[in-house]
Short mmCIF file of C-alpha atoms in Angstrom, two decimals:
data_model
loop_
_atom_site.label_atom_id
_atom_site.label_comp_id
_atom_site.label_asym_id
_atom_site.label_seq_id
_atom_site.Cartn_x
_atom_site.Cartn_y
_atom_site.Cartn_z
CA MET A 1 -0.03 0.04 -0.18
CA LEU A 2 1.22 3.48 -1.03
CA LYS A 3 0.43 6.58 0.94
CA LEU A 4 0.88 9.86 -0.38
CA ARG A 5 0.43 13.21 1.48
CA PHE A 6 -0.41 16.74 -0.02
CA GLY A 7 -0.29 19.91 1.69
CA ASN A 8 -0.04 21.01 5.41
CA ARG A 9 -1.45 19.79 8.55
CA ALA A 10 -4.27 22.64 8.64
CA GLY A 11 -7.77 21.55 7.45
CA PHE A 12 -9.34 22.66 4.13
CA CYS A 13 -12.17 25.36 4.40
CA ASP A 14 -14.76 22.52 4.11
CA GLY A 15 -13.40 20.61 7.00
CA VAL A 16 -11.62 17.82 4.99
CA SER A 17 -8.30 17.37 6.92
CA ARG A 18 -5.15 17.94 4.68
CA ARG A 19 -3.67 14.95 6.78
CA ASN A 20 -5.98 12.47 4.71
CA PHE A 21 -3.91 10.26 2.58
CA LEU A 22 -4.48 9.33 -0.98
CA GLN A 23 -3.85 5.47 -1.04
CA LEU A 24 -3.06 3.67 -4.09
CA GLY A 25 -3.48 -0.35 -3.39
CA ALA A 26 -4.65 -3.33 -5.02
CA LEU A 27 -8.41 -2.39 -5.44
CA THR A 28 -8.62 1.39 -5.36
CA LEU A 29 -7.52 5.01 -5.29
CA GLY A 30 -8.30 5.44 -1.60
CA GLY A 31 -11.11 7.77 -0.51
CA THR A 32 -13.76 9.21 -2.84
CA LEU A 33 -12.01 10.92 -5.77
CA GLY A 34 -13.78 12.38 -8.90
CA GLY A 35 -13.95 14.51 -11.63
CA LEU A 36 -11.42 14.62 -14.60
CA THR A 37 -9.57 11.53 -15.26
CA LEU A 38 -5.86 11.11 -15.59
CA GLY A 39 -6.38 11.13 -19.53
CA GLN A 40 -8.56 14.20 -19.41
CA LEU A 41 -6.21 16.03 -17.37
CA TYR A 42 -3.23 15.29 -19.75
CA ALA A 43 -5.38 16.10 -22.45
CA ALA A 44 -6.36 19.56 -21.03
CA GLU A 45 -2.85 20.23 -20.28
CA ALA A 46 -1.70 19.34 -23.83
CA ALA A 47 -4.40 21.62 -25.27
CA ASN A 48 -3.18 24.45 -23.29
CA GLY A 49 0.54 23.97 -24.23
CA LEU A 50 1.50 22.86 -20.82
CA GLY A 51 4.26 20.47 -20.03
CA SER A 52 6.90 21.62 -22.50
CA SER A 53 9.50 23.22 -20.39
CA ASN A 54 12.57 21.62 -18.88
CA LYS A 55 13.44 24.66 -16.78
CA ALA A 56 13.59 24.18 -13.09
CA ILE A 57 14.06 25.55 -9.67
CA ILE A 58 15.68 24.22 -6.55
CA ASN A 59 14.74 26.22 -3.66
CA VAL A 60 16.81 25.44 -0.35
CA HIS A 61 15.37 27.27 2.78
CA LEU A 62 18.04 27.49 5.67
CA SER A 63 15.37 27.40 8.33
CA GLY A 64 15.80 29.56 11.19
CA GLY A 65 17.87 32.41 9.61
CA PRO A 66 21.44 31.75 8.68
CA SER A 67 24.25 33.85 9.97
CA HIS A 68 25.15 35.70 6.83
CA GLN A 69 28.27 37.37 8.34
CA ASP A 70 29.76 33.84 9.10
CA MET A 71 29.13 32.32 5.72
CA PHE A 72 29.17 34.74 2.72
CA ASP A 73 30.13 38.15 4.25
CA LEU A 74 32.63 37.99 6.74
CA LYS A 75 34.18 41.22 8.34
CA PRO A 76 37.87 40.09 9.24
CA GLU A 77 38.64 43.91 10.10
CA ALA A 78 35.77 44.38 12.47
CA ALA A 79 36.12 44.23 16.29
CA SER A 80 36.22 40.72 17.69
CA GLU A 81 32.59 40.95 19.28
CA PHE A 82 31.18 41.67 15.55
CA ARG A 83 33.66 39.52 13.53
CA GLY A 84 33.13 36.22 15.38
CA GLU A 85 35.63 33.22 15.21
CA PHE A 86 35.68 32.23 11.35
CA ARG A 87 38.03 33.84 8.87
CA PRO A 88 37.65 34.19 5.13
CA ILE A 89 39.38 32.29 2.39
CA SER A 90 39.90 32.98 -1.05
CA THR A 91 37.91 31.53 -3.93
CA ASN A 92 38.68 30.82 -7.50
CA VAL A 93 37.16 34.20 -8.24
CA SER A 94 39.58 36.97 -7.42
CA GLY A 95 38.38 39.21 -4.51
CA MET A 96 35.57 36.98 -3.74
CA ASP A 97 35.99 35.57 -0.12
CA ILE A 98 33.76 33.06 1.81
CA CYS A 99 34.14 31.35 5.13
CA GLU A 100 36.74 28.96 5.69
CA HIS A 101 34.54 26.23 6.40
CA PHE A 102 33.47 26.14 2.64
CA PRO A 103 36.69 24.96 1.03
CA GLN A 104 34.98 22.82 -1.70
CA LEU A 105 32.50 25.93 -2.60
CA ALA A 106 35.72 27.96 -2.70
CA THR A 107 37.04 26.00 -5.52
CA MET A 108 33.88 26.62 -7.66
CA ALA A 109 33.07 30.31 -7.14
CA ASP A 110 32.74 30.66 -10.70
CA LYS A 111 29.56 28.62 -10.65
CA PHE A 112 27.74 30.77 -8.28
CA ALA A 113 26.77 34.30 -7.29
CA ILE A 114 26.37 35.76 -3.75
CA ILE A 115 23.97 38.58 -2.88
CA ARG A 116 25.40 40.39 0.14
CA SER A 117 22.78 43.10 0.37
CA LEU A 118 19.21 41.37 0.61
CA ILE A 119 16.74 43.54 2.37
CA GLY A 120 13.14 43.47 2.98
CA SER A 121 12.81 40.59 5.40
CA THR A 122 9.53 40.33 7.24
CA GLY A 123 11.37 39.02 10.26
CA ALA A 124 9.15 36.03 10.88
CA HIS A 125 10.12 32.54 11.43
CA SER A 126 8.57 31.29 8.30
CA ASN A 127 9.55 30.36 4.91
CA TYR A 128 6.47 31.99 3.29
CA GLN A 129 8.59 34.68 1.95
CA THR A 130 11.13 32.52 0.26
CA HIS A 131 8.26 30.53 -1.33
CA SER A 132 6.44 33.61 -2.42
CA ALA A 133 8.20 36.86 -2.04
CA TYR A 134 5.67 38.46 0.10
CA ASP A 135 4.59 39.11 3.64
CA GLN A 136 1.95 36.38 5.00
CA ARG A 137 -0.45 39.34 5.51
CA ASP A 138 -0.38 40.44 1.72
CA LEU A 139 -3.76 39.47 -0.01
CA ARG A 140 -4.75 37.56 3.16
CA ASN A 141 -8.42 38.21 2.49
CA ALA A 142 -8.05 36.79 -0.95
CA GLY A 143 -6.27 33.60 0.42
CA GLY A 144 -2.84 35.18 0.37
CA ARG A 145 -0.11 35.19 -2.18
CA PRO A 146 0.73 31.74 -3.79
CA ALA A 147 4.20 30.20 -3.61
CA MET A 148 6.25 30.11 -6.83
CA GLY A 149 5.81 26.37 -7.25
CA SER A 150 2.09 26.83 -7.18
CA VAL A 151 2.25 29.66 -9.68
CA VAL A 152 4.46 27.49 -11.98
CA ASN A 153 2.05 24.58 -11.52
CA LYS A 154 -1.03 27.15 -12.58
CA LEU A 155 1.06 28.55 -15.54
CA GLN A 156 3.12 25.72 -17.04
CA GLY A 157 1.57 22.66 -15.36
CA GLY A 158 3.25 19.23 -15.02
CA SER A 159 5.87 17.65 -17.13
CA ALA A 160 4.56 15.63 -20.21
CA ASN A 161 6.09 12.48 -18.56
CA GLY A 162 3.69 12.90 -15.40
CA ALA A 163 6.02 14.53 -12.85
CA PRO A 164 4.22 17.16 -10.94
CA ALA A 165 5.13 20.79 -11.17
CA PHE A 166 5.88 21.42 -7.49
CA VAL A 167 7.46 18.89 -4.89
CA SER A 168 8.05 20.32 -1.62
CA TYR A 169 9.54 19.09 1.69
CA ASN A 170 8.71 22.44 3.51
CA GLY A 171 5.18 23.30 2.38
CA GLY A 172 4.26 26.18 0.43
CA SER A 173 0.83 27.69 0.20
CA PRO A 174 -1.15 27.94 -2.99
CA GLY A 175 -2.86 31.09 -1.56
CA TYR A 176 -5.45 32.68 -3.87
CA LEU A 177 -4.88 29.94 -6.52
CA GLY A 178 -6.57 27.36 -4.19
CA ALA A 179 -5.84 23.79 -3.12
CA VAL A 180 -5.64 22.59 -6.93
CA HIS A 181 -2.14 24.03 -6.89
CA LYS A 182 -0.86 22.74 -3.53
CA PRO A 183 2.52 21.07 -3.82
CA TYR A 184 2.93 17.61 -3.90
CA GLU A 185 4.61 16.31 -0.48
CA PRO A 186 6.07 12.81 -0.65
CA MET A 187 5.68 10.85 2.45
CA GLY A 188 7.98 7.85 1.74
CA GLY A 189 7.12 4.16 0.95
CA SER A 190 7.42 2.20 -2.00
CA LEU A 191 6.41 4.04 -5.27
CA ARG A 192 5.54 1.07 -7.34
CA LEU A 193 2.50 -0.62 -8.22
CA ASN A 194 1.89 -4.26 -6.80
CA ASP A 195 2.08 -7.11 -9.06
CA SER A 196 -1.78 -7.35 -9.61
CA LEU A 197 -2.04 -3.69 -10.54
CA THR A 198 -0.83 -2.45 -14.00
CA SER A 199 -0.83 1.11 -15.37
CA ALA A 200 -3.58 0.36 -17.62
CA ARG A 201 -5.71 -0.98 -14.92
CA LEU A 202 -4.90 1.88 -12.58
CA ASP A 203 -5.96 4.41 -15.36
CA ASP A 204 -9.16 2.42 -15.82
CA ARG A 205 -9.97 2.73 -12.21
CA THR A 206 -9.20 6.57 -12.17
CA ASN A 207 -11.53 6.82 -15.19
CA LEU A 208 -14.31 4.85 -13.49
CA LEU A 209 -13.99 6.80 -10.39
CA GLY A 210 -14.35 10.15 -12.65
CA GLN A 211 -17.49 8.66 -14.17
CA LEU A 212 -19.12 7.64 -10.93
CA ASP A 213 -18.36 11.32 -9.45
CA THR A 214 -18.97 13.72 -12.11
CA ILE A 215 -22.35 14.61 -10.65
CA ARG A 216 -20.91 15.25 -7.32
CA ARG A 217 -18.07 17.17 -8.82
CA ASN A 218 -20.21 19.43 -10.88
CA MET A 219 -22.19 20.33 -7.64
CA ASP A 220 -19.22 21.00 -5.62
CA THR A 221 -18.60 24.83 -5.00
CA SER A 222 -15.82 24.74 -2.67
CA GLY A 223 -13.19 23.51 -4.98
CA GLN A 224 -12.37 20.39 -3.05
CA MET A 225 -13.40 18.03 -5.66
CA ALA A 226 -11.23 19.73 -8.25
CA ALA A 227 -8.32 19.52 -5.80
CA LEU A 228 -8.80 15.86 -5.38
CA ASP A 229 -8.82 15.57 -9.11
CA SER A 230 -5.43 17.15 -9.26
CA PHE A 231 -4.23 15.04 -6.35
CA THR A 232 -5.27 11.93 -8.13
CA GLN A 233 -3.54 12.99 -11.45
CA ARG A 234 -0.47 13.85 -9.48
CA ALA A 235 -0.25 10.54 -7.52
CA VAL A 236 -1.08 8.33 -10.56
CA GLY A 237 1.60 10.23 -12.49
CA VAL A 238 4.37 9.86 -9.88
CA VAL A 239 3.63 6.03 -9.79
CA THR A 240 3.24 5.33 -13.43
CA SER A 241 5.99 7.73 -14.84
CA GLY A 242 8.85 5.67 -13.21
CA ALA A 243 11.26 8.41 -13.39
CA VAL A 244 9.79 10.37 -10.34
CA ALA A 245 9.26 7.37 -8.33
CA ASP A 246 12.95 6.39 -8.99
CA ALA A 247 14.21 9.84 -8.17
CA LEU A 248 12.26 9.40 -4.61
CA ASP A 249 13.44 5.97 -4.12
CA SER A 250 16.58 6.10 -1.57
CA ASN A 251 17.33 2.57 -2.76
CA LYS A 252 18.11 3.81 -6.13
CA THR A 253 21.05 6.11 -4.86
CA SER A 254 24.47 4.79 -5.76
CA PRO A 255 27.14 4.27 -2.84
CA LYS A 256 29.26 6.75 -5.01
CA ASP A 257 26.62 9.42 -5.02
CA GLN A 258 25.89 8.95 -1.28
CA ASP A 259 29.60 9.29 -0.43
CA ARG A 260 30.04 12.51 -2.44
CA TYR A 261 26.79 14.22 -1.02
CA GLY A 262 27.24 12.97 2.39
CA LYS A 263 24.81 11.60 4.89
CA GLU A 264 23.28 15.14 5.44
CA GLY A 265 23.26 15.94 1.81
CA THR A 266 20.62 13.40 0.86
CA SER A 267 18.16 16.46 0.16
CA PHE A 268 20.27 17.93 -2.26
CA LEU A 269 20.80 14.63 -4.27
CA ARG A 270 17.11 13.95 -4.06
CA ALA A 271 16.39 17.36 -5.75
CA ARG A 272 18.76 16.83 -8.48
CA ARG A 273 17.05 13.59 -9.23
CA LEU A 274 13.65 15.21 -9.01
CA VAL A 275 14.34 18.08 -11.44
CA GLU A 276 16.06 15.39 -13.87
CA ALA A 277 12.85 13.52 -13.69
CA GLY A 278 10.83 16.49 -14.78
CA VAL A 279 9.93 18.44 -11.81
CA ARG A 280 10.00 22.10 -12.27
CA VAL A 281 10.15 23.47 -8.69
CA VAL A 282 11.71 21.46 -5.67
CA THR A 283 11.79 22.99 -2.34
CA PHE A 284 13.11 21.80 0.97
CA GLY A 285 14.57 23.14 4.36
CA TRP A 286 17.74 22.12 5.38
CA GLY A 287 19.55 22.28 9.00
CA GLY A 288 18.59 24.37 11.93
CA TRP A 289 20.03 27.75 11.84
CA ASP A 290 18.46 29.80 14.86
CA THR A 291 21.75 30.12 16.72
CA HIS A 292 20.81 32.45 19.78
CA SER A 293 23.56 30.66 21.51
CA GLY A 294 26.40 28.57 20.65
CA ASN A 295 26.36 29.96 17.00
CA PHE A 296 29.94 28.94 16.10
CA THR A 297 29.65 25.47 17.64
CA SER A 298 26.68 24.96 15.69
CA LEU A 299 28.06 26.38 12.47
CA LYS A 300 31.40 24.10 12.79
CA ARG A 301 29.02 21.39 12.24
CA GLN A 302 26.67 22.66 9.81
CA LEU A 303 28.73 24.62 7.35
CA PRO A 304 31.02 21.85 6.33
CA ARG A 305 27.90 19.52 5.64
CA LEU A 306 26.10 22.41 3.50
CA ASP A 307 29.60 22.74 1.81
CA GLN A 308 29.80 19.04 0.77
CA GLY A 309 25.91 18.80 -0.33
CA LEU A 310 25.83 21.87 -2.20
CA SER A 311 29.08 21.55 -3.96
CA ALA A 312 28.15 17.99 -5.14
CA LEU A 313 24.71 19.39 -6.36
CA LEU A 314 26.58 22.22 -8.46
CA THR A 315 29.13 19.88 -9.68
CA ASP A 316 26.47 17.44 -10.84
CA LEU A 317 24.27 20.11 -12.47
CA HIS A 318 27.45 21.41 -14.42
CA ASP A 319 28.67 18.03 -15.25
CA ARG A 320 25.25 17.07 -16.54
CA GLY A 321 24.61 20.05 -18.77
CA LEU A 322 21.92 21.43 -16.50
CA GLU A 323 23.56 24.57 -15.25
CA LYS A 324 21.59 26.50 -17.87
CA ASP A 325 18.11 24.98 -16.97
CA VAL A 326 18.19 24.55 -13.30
CA THR A 327 18.49 27.41 -11.02
CA VAL A 328 19.60 26.84 -7.39
CA VAL A 329 18.83 29.31 -4.61
CA VAL A 330 19.80 29.08 -1.02
CA TRP A 331 18.59 31.55 1.63
CA GLY A 332 16.69 31.85 5.01
CA GLU A 333 14.08 34.10 6.50
CA PHE A 334 16.68 36.73 7.88
CA GLY A 335 20.25 37.48 8.97
CA ARG A 336 21.87 37.51 12.27
CA THR A 337 22.72 40.27 14.70
CA PRO A 338 26.17 41.90 13.99
CA ARG A 339 27.30 41.72 17.66
CA VAL A 340 27.81 38.20 19.22
CA ASN A 341 25.58 38.09 22.39
CA MET A 342 26.67 36.86 25.82
CA SER A 343 25.75 33.14 24.85
CA ALA A 344 28.09 33.33 21.95
CA GLY A 345 25.25 33.19 19.53
CA ARG A 346 23.57 35.83 17.21
CA ASP A 347 20.07 36.95 17.43
CA HIS A 348 17.49 37.85 14.75
CA TRP A 349 18.29 40.56 12.18
CA PRO A 350 15.86 41.19 9.39
CA GLN A 351 17.75 44.48 8.26
CA VAL A 352 19.90 42.47 6.00
CA MET A 353 20.78 39.03 4.84
CA ALA A 354 22.71 36.91 2.10
CA ALA A 355 21.36 34.71 -0.73
CA PHE A 356 23.41 32.16 -2.81
CA LEU A 357 22.35 31.55 -6.49
CA ALA A 358 23.52 29.36 -9.19
CA GLY A 359 22.83 27.98 -12.43
CA GLY A 360 19.84 28.90 -14.75
CA GLY A 361 22.14 30.41 -17.28
CA MET A 362 22.95 33.33 -15.06
CA LYS A 363 26.15 35.36 -15.00
CA MET A 364 28.17 33.63 -12.13
CA GLY A 365 31.40 34.22 -10.33
CA GLN A 366 30.34 37.64 -8.65
CA VAL A 367 29.09 39.21 -5.48
CA ILE A 368 26.22 41.54 -5.68
CA GLY A 369 25.95 44.45 -3.09
CA SER A 370 27.85 44.95 0.12
CA THR A 371 27.11 45.82 3.72
CA THR A 372 28.52 48.36 6.21
CA LYS A 373 31.67 47.56 8.40
CA ASN A 374 29.94 45.15 10.90
CA ALA A 375 27.50 43.76 8.36
CA GLU A 376 24.50 45.49 9.90
CA TYR A 377 22.96 47.25 6.95
CA ALA A 378 23.01 47.16 3.19
CA LYS A 379 25.66 49.67 1.94
CA ASP A 380 25.78 49.26 -1.89
CA ARG A 381 22.99 47.85 -4.30
CA PRO A 382 20.20 46.50 -1.99
CA ILE A 383 18.37 43.95 -3.31
CA GLN A 384 14.61 43.11 -2.58
CA PHE A 385 12.96 39.61 -2.30
CA GLN A 386 10.94 40.39 -5.38
CA GLU A 387 14.03 41.00 -7.42
CA VAL A 388 15.25 37.65 -6.76
CA PHE A 389 11.94 36.08 -7.61
CA ALA A 390 11.67 38.12 -10.79
CA THR A 391 15.04 36.61 -11.69
CA LEU A 392 13.82 33.04 -10.96
CA TYR A 393 10.71 33.65 -12.76
CA ARG A 394 12.70 34.67 -15.83
CA ASN A 395 14.90 31.75 -15.50
CA LEU A 396 11.73 29.60 -15.82
CA GLY A 397 10.57 31.40 -18.94
CA ILE A 398 7.83 33.39 -17.13
CA ASP A 399 7.45 37.06 -18.22
CA THR A 400 6.52 38.71 -14.77
CA GLY A 401 5.95 42.04 -16.76
CA ARG A 402 2.88 40.29 -18.52
CA ALA A 403 1.92 37.33 -16.55
CA GLN A 404 -1.16 37.84 -14.23
CA LEU A 405 -3.26 35.47 -12.24
CA ILE A 406 -6.89 35.83 -11.02
CA ASP A 407 -7.59 36.08 -7.41
CA THR A 408 -10.65 34.86 -5.37
CA ALA A 409 -12.54 38.16 -5.78
CA GLY A 410 -11.91 37.80 -9.57
CA ARG A 411 -9.34 40.59 -9.66
CA PRO A 412 -6.04 40.12 -11.88
CA GLN A 413 -3.00 40.03 -10.00
CA TYR A 414 0.72 40.40 -11.32
CA LEU A 415 3.08 37.64 -9.94
CA LEU A 416 5.22 40.40 -8.36
CA ASP A 417 5.20 44.13 -7.70
CA ARG A 418 8.81 44.55 -8.42
CA ARG A 419 8.94 42.90 -11.88
CA ASP A 420 12.57 43.48 -12.99
CA PRO A 421 15.13 40.71 -12.69
CA ILE A 422 18.64 41.38 -11.15
CA SER A 423 20.34 42.96 -13.98
CA GLU A 424 23.87 41.79 -12.92
CA LEU A 425 22.64 38.11 -13.12
CA VAL A 426 20.81 38.46 -16.73
#
């Protein structure tokens, strides 16, 4: 029996729990599902020109707020209570220094860019902003702003091979787009049909469910049946496509890959496999970065692991010819205080932070922006979250100057208020 979970723990507006599971077993697609059949959904996608792009985003959220001045914006000339314990090291790009605990990344700085002057953090312990570019309060009455993966699901749809558009291991609200565009959240298990259930029989059963539930779906005004239609399509697509199932199967990982990425780098490897399988947006949270105390002790463990997993990912994307198609972004919800506190930690600091970008055909090997002497404020070239998102959408082939979506009140909404990508990167 396979169990797949979609969405977060909270309930839908009509009381159906998002913790309900979609079950694929020997007899049925679990629960009462209805509406469009798998074939009908694929036909609708094809009619709308969906499923043709191979561009992808890997969005890595460093949960808790990573210490920007101990990773990518070290201040060796600052007083000891500001500069901390770590020292910068040179990279293979002249004048571009990063933390000493990133020795592997230092050898490939020509393959990434660092933004040192990212501003506009809402200061909340939440990944909402790194999913959507907005504050959680924006358009709240209309359902909120959708995550990038949900926007991509709406505008571009899943891949032709059945891969879902949006796979997330750390949530992501569909906002005003509705539950149909929630992320697919794998929950483990064997993603294989049992011996008595072929792909053809599974599709027949999906068709039958669609026929039985057509009346109920047509009467439904909550959108829940449409959401379940999409969940059915994604679940069946994952199981029958093979490629996505293989990407999610840890048993398919070679010992060589496991060794290169490291035990803590599994999420980076899985993300690479998912975008290779056709997923357009993959998001996951990595590590714990809320270092109010013991900041340097914690980072001495965290940074080498991040160095290994992230450098392995960049190497693979380059070696497999994916560096122009796949964009990697690594960031958190805010930076950390310039002054080290009495517990050898750094507290929350939303005034400025750093972001790491790679791939997507962008101009790499550069640092964008700078901060003041203690890394407390943006000094040159402040960059807003929405500018980063405009760049990410551009890399996916989505024109933020033209693309609009309709919210729950029937109003057209641009994807972003700031719609120009970062000029230095494009």
